[in-house]
Amino acid sequence: IEASFIVPIFLFAMINLISFLDILRLYINVESALHQTSRELAVYGYLFQEGKNDDDNILNSLGSVAFSETYVKAKLIQYLGKEYLDNSCIDHGCSGITLLGSKIMEDDKIELVATYQIEPQIPYIGFRKFFLQNRCVVRAFTGYEKNKFSTSKQKEEIVFITETGTVYHRNRNCSHLNISVSIVPKN
């Protein structure tokens, strides 16, 4: 009689644990795919910035949403596999992933946001559908402009700061930075 009560509770606990681990694995895989896709997009950041027209802010944001829903979603499906996503605990499989919160090249950043609803593989009491969201933010490689923040009259100077951070030295070979201790014989 005791076993008839314990075995179903044990099986229910194991199903919960397996479902939780499956959700965690899916979350990590989606995060990894978002990170890889955003790194690829960051490489093309300079080209995107050169072709960008500041007059069309609404068109740029609409283009960003359309781009993320097509290209980025295709990349996610490529990295994770359509079969894996369709058989995962995502409600409606790979078509259940939405990237509507993504922003591409806004303030030289690529922000990819994947939102999806989780549904248990084996339906049971106590497990409701809930939303998960992965977010990845990467700065685009847009180059470096030396005179962007300084005028041409200002000369850039390199200083060397001590360990305490209270004093700086202009010369790397300063005796206060290069302390040398030597042994001398006692006379």
mmCIF file of C-alpha atoms in Angstrom:
data_model
loop_
_atom_site.group_PDB
_atom_site.id
_atom_site.type_symbol
_atom_site.label_atom_id
_atom_site.label_comp_id
_atom_site.label_asym_id
_atom_site.label_seq_id
_atom_site.Cartn_x
_atom_site.Cartn_y
_atom_site.Cartn_z
ATOM 1 C CA ILE A 1 0.000 0.000 0.000
ATOM 2 C CA GLU A 2 2.837 2.385 0.858
ATOM 3 C CA ALA A 3 4.557 1.675 -2.436
ATOM 4 C CA SER A 4 1.385 2.495 -4.343
ATOM 5 C CA PHE A 5 1.565 6.026 -2.880
ATOM 6 C CA ILE A 6 5.332 6.520 -3.088
ATOM 7 C CA VAL A 7 5.945 5.308 -6.667
ATOM 8 C CA PRO A 8 3.581 7.815 -8.370
ATOM 9 C CA ILE A 9 5.019 10.678 -6.291
ATOM 10 C CA PHE A 10 8.558 9.578 -7.180
ATOM 11 C CA LEU A 11 7.682 9.329 -10.888
ATOM 12 C CA PHE A 12 6.015 12.760 -10.796
ATOM 13 C CA ALA A 13 9.160 14.241 -9.185
ATOM 14 C CA MET A 14 11.405 12.608 -11.807
ATOM 15 C CA ILE A 15 9.247 13.916 -14.678
ATOM 16 C CA ASN A 16 9.460 17.413 -13.162
ATOM 17 C CA LEU A 17 13.245 17.147 -12.874
ATOM 18 C CA ILE A 18 13.658 15.878 -16.434
ATOM 19 C CA SER A 19 11.372 18.631 -17.763
ATOM 20 C CA PHE A 20 13.339 21.267 -15.873
ATOM 21 C CA LEU A 21 16.657 19.973 -17.241
ATOM 22 C CA ASP A 22 15.215 19.896 -20.774
ATOM 23 C CA ILE A 23 14.068 23.531 -20.432
ATOM 24 C CA LEU A 24 17.466 24.550 -19.068
ATOM 25 C CA ARG A 25 19.259 22.835 -21.944
ATOM 26 C CA LEU A 26 16.978 24.551 -24.464
ATOM 27 C CA TYR A 27 17.555 27.945 -22.831
ATOM 28 C CA ILE A 28 21.342 27.507 -22.984
ATOM 29 C CA ASN A 29 21.216 26.357 -26.624
ATOM 30 C CA VAL A 30 19.090 29.340 -27.694
ATOM 31 C CA GLU A 31 21.397 31.718 -25.798
ATOM 32 C CA SER A 32 24.435 30.216 -27.506
ATOM 33 C CA ALA A 33 22.831 30.512 -30.949
ATOM 34 C CA LEU A 34 21.872 34.156 -30.263
ATOM 35 C CA HIS A 35 25.419 34.926 -29.158
ATOM 36 C CA GLN A 36 26.947 33.350 -32.256
ATOM 37 C CA THR A 37 24.502 35.165 -34.559
ATOM 38 C CA SER A 38 25.109 38.534 -32.872
ATOM 39 C CA ARG A 39 28.879 38.092 -33.199
ATOM 40 C CA GLU A 40 28.462 37.443 -36.922
ATOM 41 C CA LEU A 41 26.294 40.554 -37.265
ATOM 42 C CA ALA A 42 28.818 42.632 -35.306
ATOM 43 C CA VAL A 43 31.433 41.969 -37.977
ATOM 44 C CA TYR A 44 29.187 43.617 -40.559
ATOM 45 C CA GLY A 45 28.452 46.611 -38.305
ATOM 46 C CA TYR A 46 30.808 48.970 -40.103
ATOM 47 C CA LEU A 47 29.249 48.247 -43.485
ATOM 48 C CA PHE A 48 25.794 48.771 -42.056
ATOM 49 C CA GLN A 49 26.812 52.077 -40.447
ATOM 50 C CA GLU A 50 28.307 53.379 -43.702
ATOM 51 C CA GLY A 51 25.082 52.672 -45.605
ATOM 52 C CA LYS A 52 22.838 54.054 -42.862
ATOM 53 C CA ASN A 53 20.836 57.218 -43.529
ATOM 54 C CA ASP A 54 19.907 59.131 -40.350
ATOM 55 C CA ASP A 55 16.867 60.722 -42.019
ATOM 56 C CA ASP A 56 14.955 57.434 -42.135
ATOM 57 C CA ASN A 57 14.832 56.491 -38.416
ATOM 58 C CA ILE A 58 11.396 54.860 -38.718
ATOM 59 C CA LEU A 59 12.430 52.920 -41.813
ATOM 60 C CA ASN A 60 15.662 51.822 -40.113
ATOM 61 C CA SER A 61 13.788 50.500 -37.070
ATOM 62 C CA LEU A 62 11.239 48.710 -39.265
ATOM 63 C CA GLY A 63 14.082 47.274 -41.326
ATOM 64 C CA SER A 64 15.758 46.126 -38.112
ATOM 65 C CA VAL A 65 12.632 44.254 -37.017
ATOM 66 C CA ALA A 66 12.135 42.668 -40.458
ATOM 67 C CA PHE A 67 15.820 41.737 -40.637
ATOM 68 C CA SER A 68 15.781 40.134 -37.204
ATOM 69 C CA GLU A 69 12.613 38.165 -37.944
ATOM 70 C CA THR A 70 14.003 36.791 -41.200
ATOM 71 C CA TYR A 71 17.801 36.534 -41.162
ATOM 72 C CA VAL A 72 18.364 36.088 -37.423
ATOM 73 C CA LYS A 73 15.544 33.555 -37.095
ATOM 74 C CA ALA A 74 16.931 31.618 -40.058
ATOM 75 C CA LYS A 75 20.360 31.611 -38.376
ATOM 76 C CA LEU A 76 18.852 30.369 -35.097
ATOM 77 C CA ILE A 77 17.100 27.545 -36.923
ATOM 78 C CA GLN A 78 20.337 26.752 -38.771
ATOM 79 C CA TYR A 79 22.391 26.573 -35.541
ATOM 80 C CA LEU A 80 19.838 24.690 -33.460
ATOM 81 C CA GLY A 81 18.238 22.572 -36.157
ATOM 82 C CA LYS A 82 14.603 22.650 -37.230
ATOM 83 C CA GLU A 83 13.990 19.118 -35.993
ATOM 84 C CA TYR A 84 15.427 19.914 -32.543
ATOM 85 C CA LEU A 85 13.261 23.028 -32.185
ATOM 86 C CA ASP A 86 10.110 21.319 -33.433
ATOM 87 C CA ASN A 87 10.602 18.440 -30.978
ATOM 88 C CA SER A 88 11.573 20.684 -28.065
ATOM 89 C CA CYS A 89 9.304 22.033 -25.345
ATOM 90 C CA ILE A 90 8.750 25.305 -27.267
ATOM 91 C CA ASP A 91 5.071 25.801 -27.991
ATOM 92 C CA HIS A 92 4.606 25.548 -31.822
ATOM 93 C CA GLY A 93 8.254 24.534 -32.378
ATOM 94 C CA CYS A 94 10.544 26.840 -34.339
ATOM 95 C CA SER A 95 7.625 29.018 -35.444
ATOM 96 C CA GLY A 96 6.950 29.783 -31.754
ATOM 97 C CA ILE A 97 10.150 31.835 -31.438
ATOM 98 C CA THR A 98 9.692 35.563 -31.954
ATOM 99 C CA LEU A 99 12.444 38.174 -32.249
ATOM 100 C CA LEU A 100 10.261 41.297 -32.186
ATOM 101 C CA GLY A 101 12.209 42.968 -29.337
ATOM 102 C CA SER A 102 15.475 42.858 -31.270
ATOM 103 C CA LYS A 103 17.318 46.040 -32.241
ATOM 104 C CA ILE A 104 20.082 45.995 -34.798
ATOM 105 C CA MET A 105 22.608 48.845 -35.007
ATOM 106 C CA GLU A 106 20.862 51.130 -32.548
ATOM 107 C CA ASP A 107 23.643 53.125 -30.819
ATOM 108 C CA ASP A 108 26.196 50.814 -32.474
ATOM 109 C CA LYS A 109 24.775 47.815 -30.604
ATOM 110 C CA ILE A 110 23.192 44.617 -31.754
ATOM 111 C CA GLU A 111 20.542 43.464 -29.309
ATOM 112 C CA LEU A 112 18.866 40.168 -30.104
ATOM 113 C CA VAL A 113 15.854 39.158 -28.020
ATOM 114 C CA ALA A 114 14.230 35.755 -28.506
ATOM 115 C CA THR A 115 10.884 35.159 -26.777
ATOM 116 C CA TYR A 116 9.094 31.820 -26.744
ATOM 117 C CA GLN A 117 6.500 29.955 -24.732
ATOM 118 C CA ILE A 118 7.382 26.716 -22.976
ATOM 119 C CA GLU A 119 4.968 23.790 -22.952
ATOM 120 C CA PRO A 120 5.756 20.486 -21.185
ATOM 121 C CA GLN A 121 6.565 17.478 -23.326
ATOM 122 C CA ILE A 122 4.331 15.306 -21.148
ATOM 123 C CA PRO A 123 1.311 17.300 -19.933
ATOM 124 C CA TYR A 124 0.604 16.909 -16.242
ATOM 125 C CA ILE A 125 -1.102 18.832 -13.456
ATOM 126 C CA GLY A 126 0.785 21.758 -11.949
ATOM 127 C CA PHE A 127 2.891 22.693 -14.987
ATOM 128 C CA ARG A 128 1.518 25.691 -16.826
ATOM 129 C CA LYS A 129 2.814 27.282 -19.990
ATOM 130 C CA PHE A 130 5.186 30.179 -19.376
ATOM 131 C CA PHE A 131 7.329 32.535 -21.437
ATOM 132 C CA LEU A 132 11.107 32.500 -21.604
ATOM 133 C CA GLN A 133 13.250 35.241 -23.064
ATOM 134 C CA ASN A 134 16.886 35.165 -24.130
ATOM 135 C CA ARG A 135 18.755 38.423 -24.677
ATOM 136 C CA CYS A 136 22.177 39.026 -26.172
ATOM 137 C CA VAL A 137 23.755 42.484 -26.560
ATOM 138 C CA VAL A 138 26.965 42.950 -28.548
ATOM 139 C CA ARG A 139 28.712 46.120 -29.666
ATOM 140 C CA ALA A 140 29.172 46.266 -33.426
ATOM 141 C CA PHE A 141 32.646 46.574 -34.913
ATOM 142 C CA THR A 142 32.260 50.071 -36.349
ATOM 143 C CA GLY A 143 35.875 51.173 -36.188
ATOM 144 C CA TYR A 144 37.685 53.800 -34.168
ATOM 145 C CA GLU A 145 37.854 57.483 -34.930
ATOM 146 C CA LYS A 146 40.851 59.002 -33.184
ATOM 147 C CA ASN A 147 39.670 62.606 -33.307
ATOM 148 C CA LYS A 148 36.037 61.912 -32.529
ATOM 149 C CA PHE A 149 36.237 62.999 -28.889
ATOM 150 C CA SER A 150 39.267 65.274 -28.947
ATOM 151 C CA THR A 151 40.285 68.264 -30.995
ATOM 152 C CA SER A 152 43.409 68.248 -33.111
ATOM 153 C CA LYS A 153 45.050 70.808 -30.740
ATOM 154 C CA GLN A 154 44.970 68.395 -27.807
ATOM 155 C CA LYS A 155 47.917 66.077 -27.570
ATOM 156 C CA GLU A 156 47.329 62.631 -26.138
ATOM 157 C CA GLU A 157 49.721 61.889 -23.291
ATOM 158 C CA ILE A 158 50.431 58.509 -21.754
ATOM 159 C CA VAL A 159 50.879 58.393 -17.986
ATOM 160 C CA PHE A 160 51.801 55.553 -15.645
ATOM 161 C CA ILE A 161 49.712 55.227 -12.494
ATOM 162 C CA THR A 162 51.067 53.755 -9.270
ATOM 163 C CA GLU A 163 49.503 50.776 -7.508
ATOM 164 C CA THR A 164 47.566 52.971 -5.089
ATOM 165 C CA GLY A 165 46.244 55.117 -7.935
ATOM 166 C CA THR A 166 47.025 58.419 -6.186
ATOM 167 C CA VAL A 167 50.134 59.391 -8.184
ATOM 168 C CA TYR A 168 50.998 59.221 -11.854
ATOM 169 C CA HIS A 169 54.333 59.448 -13.662
ATOM 170 C CA ARG A 170 55.017 60.687 -17.167
ATOM 171 C CA ASN A 171 58.167 58.599 -17.627
ATOM 172 C CA ARG A 172 58.065 54.808 -17.455
ATOM 173 C CA ASN A 173 61.669 54.699 -16.220
ATOM 174 C CA CYS A 174 60.952 56.886 -13.177
ATOM 175 C CA SER A 175 62.890 55.703 -10.113
ATOM 176 C CA HIS A 176 59.674 55.602 -8.076
ATOM 177 C CA LEU A 177 58.121 53.115 -10.521
ATOM 178 C CA ASN A 178 61.231 50.950 -10.943
ATOM 179 C CA ILE A 179 62.336 50.372 -7.413
ATOM 180 C CA SER A 180 65.406 48.173 -7.276
ATOM 181 C CA VAL A 181 66.783 46.612 -4.155
ATOM 182 C CA SER A 182 70.324 45.309 -4.097
ATOM 183 C CA ILE A 183 72.367 43.442 -1.510
ATOM 184 C CA VAL A 184 75.540 45.103 -0.238
ATOM 185 C CA PRO A 185 78.168 43.451 1.882
ATOM 186 C CA LYS A 186 78.444 44.605 5.484
ATOM 187 C CA ASN A 187 81.815 46.297 6.266
#
